[in-house]
Amino acid sequence: MNHHIVLRVVTKILIAPIVLFGLYVQFHGDFGAGGGFQAGVIVAVGFILYGLIFGLTTTRRVMPLSVVRTCACLGVLIYAGVGVATMLYGGNFLDYDVLSKDPENYAVAGQHLGILLIEAGVGLTVASVMVLVFYGFADAAGPINDEEW
């Protein structure tokens, strides 16, 4: 796709706003529609768009397979780690109330911290797994000859 200069320029312009919107959805998920799953898919779309336009080899240089796998595992670890931490503080699994040290806002502060951490883990896992799925399908399809179009 080296000769498709318009697609390459538009893609470079769109990737940053796509990822920024994904982060907005991630952090706005506490107060409105959105959250980790939606944000993860949106962020993954930025990388998938990059891969479709610039090729799989270039995308793997930007986001190596080992980094994507590590991020997927890290997201699951964050999710499970929050649950284990709440149990170590004396609550049930994912009982966010025990995460707060402030006795006056015990439930509110703990809920916000717990949801923020859980959604971060979900977002990281979903984005990584979506990129892994793209890598898997792109590898199976082989190189695309866009001259036939």
Coordinates of C-alpha atoms in Angstrom, one line a residue:
M1 CA 0.0 0.0 0.0
N2 CA 2.9 2.3 -0.4
H3 CA 1.3 4.1 -3.3
H4 CA -1.9 4.9 -1.4
I5 CA -0.6 8.1 0.1
V6 CA -4.0 9.5 1.1
L7 CA -4.9 6.4 3.1
R8 CA -1.5 6.5 4.8
V9 CA -1.8 10.2 5.7
V10 CA -5.4 9.9 6.9
T11 CA -4.5 6.9 9.0
K12 CA -1.6 8.8 10.7
I13 CA -4.0 11.6 11.5
L14 CA -6.8 9.3 12.8
I15 CA -4.8 7.0 15.1
A16 CA -4.1 9.5 17.9
P17 CA -7.8 10.6 18.1
I18 CA -8.9 7.0 18.1
V19 CA -6.7 6.1 21.0
L20 CA -7.5 9.3 22.8
F21 CA -11.2 8.6 22.5
G22 CA -10.6 5.1 23.8
L23 CA -8.9 6.5 26.9
Y24 CA -11.9 8.9 27.3
V25 CA -14.3 6.0 27.2
Q26 CA -12.1 4.1 29.7
F27 CA -12.0 6.9 32.3
H28 CA -15.6 8.1 31.6
G29 CA -16.9 4.6 32.2
D30 CA -17.3 5.3 36.0
F31 CA -19.8 8.1 35.3
G32 CA -21.6 7.2 32.0
A33 CA -21.8 4.7 29.2
G34 CA -18.5 3.0 28.5
G35 CA -15.8 1.2 30.4
G36 CA -13.0 -1.2 29.9
F37 CA -14.5 -3.5 27.3
Q38 CA -15.6 -0.7 25.0
A39 CA -12.3 1.3 25.5
G40 CA -10.2 -1.8 24.8
V41 CA -12.0 -2.4 21.5
I42 CA -11.6 1.2 20.5
V43 CA -7.9 1.3 21.3
A44 CA -7.4 -2.0 19.5
V45 CA -9.1 -0.5 16.4
G46 CA -6.3 2.1 16.2
F47 CA -3.7 -0.6 16.0
I48 CA -5.7 -2.7 13.6
L49 CA -6.2 0.3 11.3
Y50 CA -2.4 0.8 11.4
G51 CA -1.9 -2.8 10.6
L52 CA -4.3 -2.8 7.7
I53 CA -2.7 0.3 6.1
F54 CA 1.0 -0.1 6.9
G55 CA 1.2 -3.9 6.9
L56 CA 1.6 -6.6 9.5
T57 CA 5.4 -6.4 9.5
T58 CA 5.5 -2.7 10.4
T59 CA 2.7 -3.2 13.0
R60 CA 4.7 -5.9 14.7
R61 CA 7.7 -3.6 14.9
V62 CA 5.5 -1.0 16.6
M63 CA 3.7 -3.6 18.8
P64 CA 5.6 -6.8 19.1
L65 CA 3.8 -10.0 19.8
S66 CA 5.6 -10.5 23.1
V67 CA 4.4 -7.1 24.3
V68 CA 0.8 -7.8 23.3
R69 CA 0.8 -11.1 25.1
T70 CA 2.4 -9.5 28.2
C71 CA -0.3 -6.8 28.2
A72 CA -3.0 -9.4 28.0
C73 CA -1.6 -11.3 30.9
L74 CA -1.0 -8.1 32.9
G75 CA -4.7 -7.0 32.4
V76 CA -5.9 -10.4 33.8
L77 CA -3.4 -10.1 36.7
I78 CA -4.7 -6.6 37.5
Y79 CA -8.3 -7.8 37.6
A80 CA -7.4 -10.9 39.7
G81 CA -5.0 -8.9 41.9
V82 CA -7.8 -6.4 42.9
G83 CA -10.0 -9.3 43.9
V84 CA -7.2 -11.0 45.9
A85 CA -6.3 -7.6 47.5
T86 CA -9.9 -7.2 48.7
M87 CA -9.8 -10.6 50.2
L88 CA -6.5 -9.9 52.0
Y89 CA -8.1 -6.7 53.5
G90 CA -10.9 -8.9 54.9
G91 CA -13.6 -8.5 52.4
N92 CA -15.1 -10.8 49.8
F93 CA -13.6 -11.2 46.3
L94 CA -14.0 -7.8 44.5
D95 CA -15.6 -6.2 47.5
Y96 CA -14.3 -2.7 46.8
D97 CA -15.4 -1.1 50.0
V98 CA -12.4 -2.4 51.9
L99 CA -10.0 -0.6 49.5
S100 CA -10.7 2.7 51.2
K101 CA -8.7 3.9 54.2
D102 CA -11.0 6.9 54.8
P103 CA -13.7 5.9 57.4
E104 CA -16.1 8.7 56.4
N105 CA -16.1 7.9 52.7
Y106 CA -15.5 4.2 53.2
A107 CA -17.7 2.8 50.5
V108 CA -17.5 5.6 48.0
A109 CA -13.7 6.0 47.8
G110 CA -13.2 2.2 47.7
Q111 CA -15.8 1.7 45.0
H112 CA -14.2 4.3 42.8
L113 CA -10.7 2.9 43.2
G114 CA -11.9 -0.7 42.7
I115 CA -13.9 0.1 39.6
L116 CA -11.0 2.2 38.1
L117 CA -8.5 -0.7 38.6
I118 CA -10.9 -3.4 37.4
E119 CA -11.8 -1.4 34.3
A120 CA -8.1 -0.7 33.6
G121 CA -7.4 -4.5 33.7
V122 CA -10.4 -5.2 31.4
G123 CA -9.4 -2.5 28.9
L124 CA -5.8 -3.7 28.8
T125 CA -6.9 -7.3 28.3
V126 CA -9.5 -6.6 25.7
A127 CA -7.2 -4.3 23.6
S128 CA -4.4 -6.9 23.7
V129 CA -6.6 -9.8 22.9
M130 CA -8.2 -8.0 20.0
V131 CA -4.8 -7.2 18.6
L132 CA -3.8 -10.8 19.1
V133 CA -6.9 -11.9 17.1
F134 CA -6.0 -9.5 14.3
Y135 CA -2.4 -10.9 14.3
G136 CA -3.8 -14.4 14.1
F137 CA -6.2 -13.7 11.2
A138 CA -3.7 -11.6 9.4
D139 CA -1.0 -14.3 9.6
A140 CA -3.5 -16.9 8.3
A141 CA -4.6 -14.8 5.4
G142 CA -1.1 -14.1 4.1
P143 CA 0.0 -11.0 2.3
I144 CA -2.7 -9.0 0.5
N145 CA -2.2 -7.9 -3.1
D146 CA -4.0 -4.6 -3.4
E147 CA -3.2 -4.3 -7.1
E148 CA -6.1 -6.7 -7.8
W149 CA -8.6 -4.2 -6.5

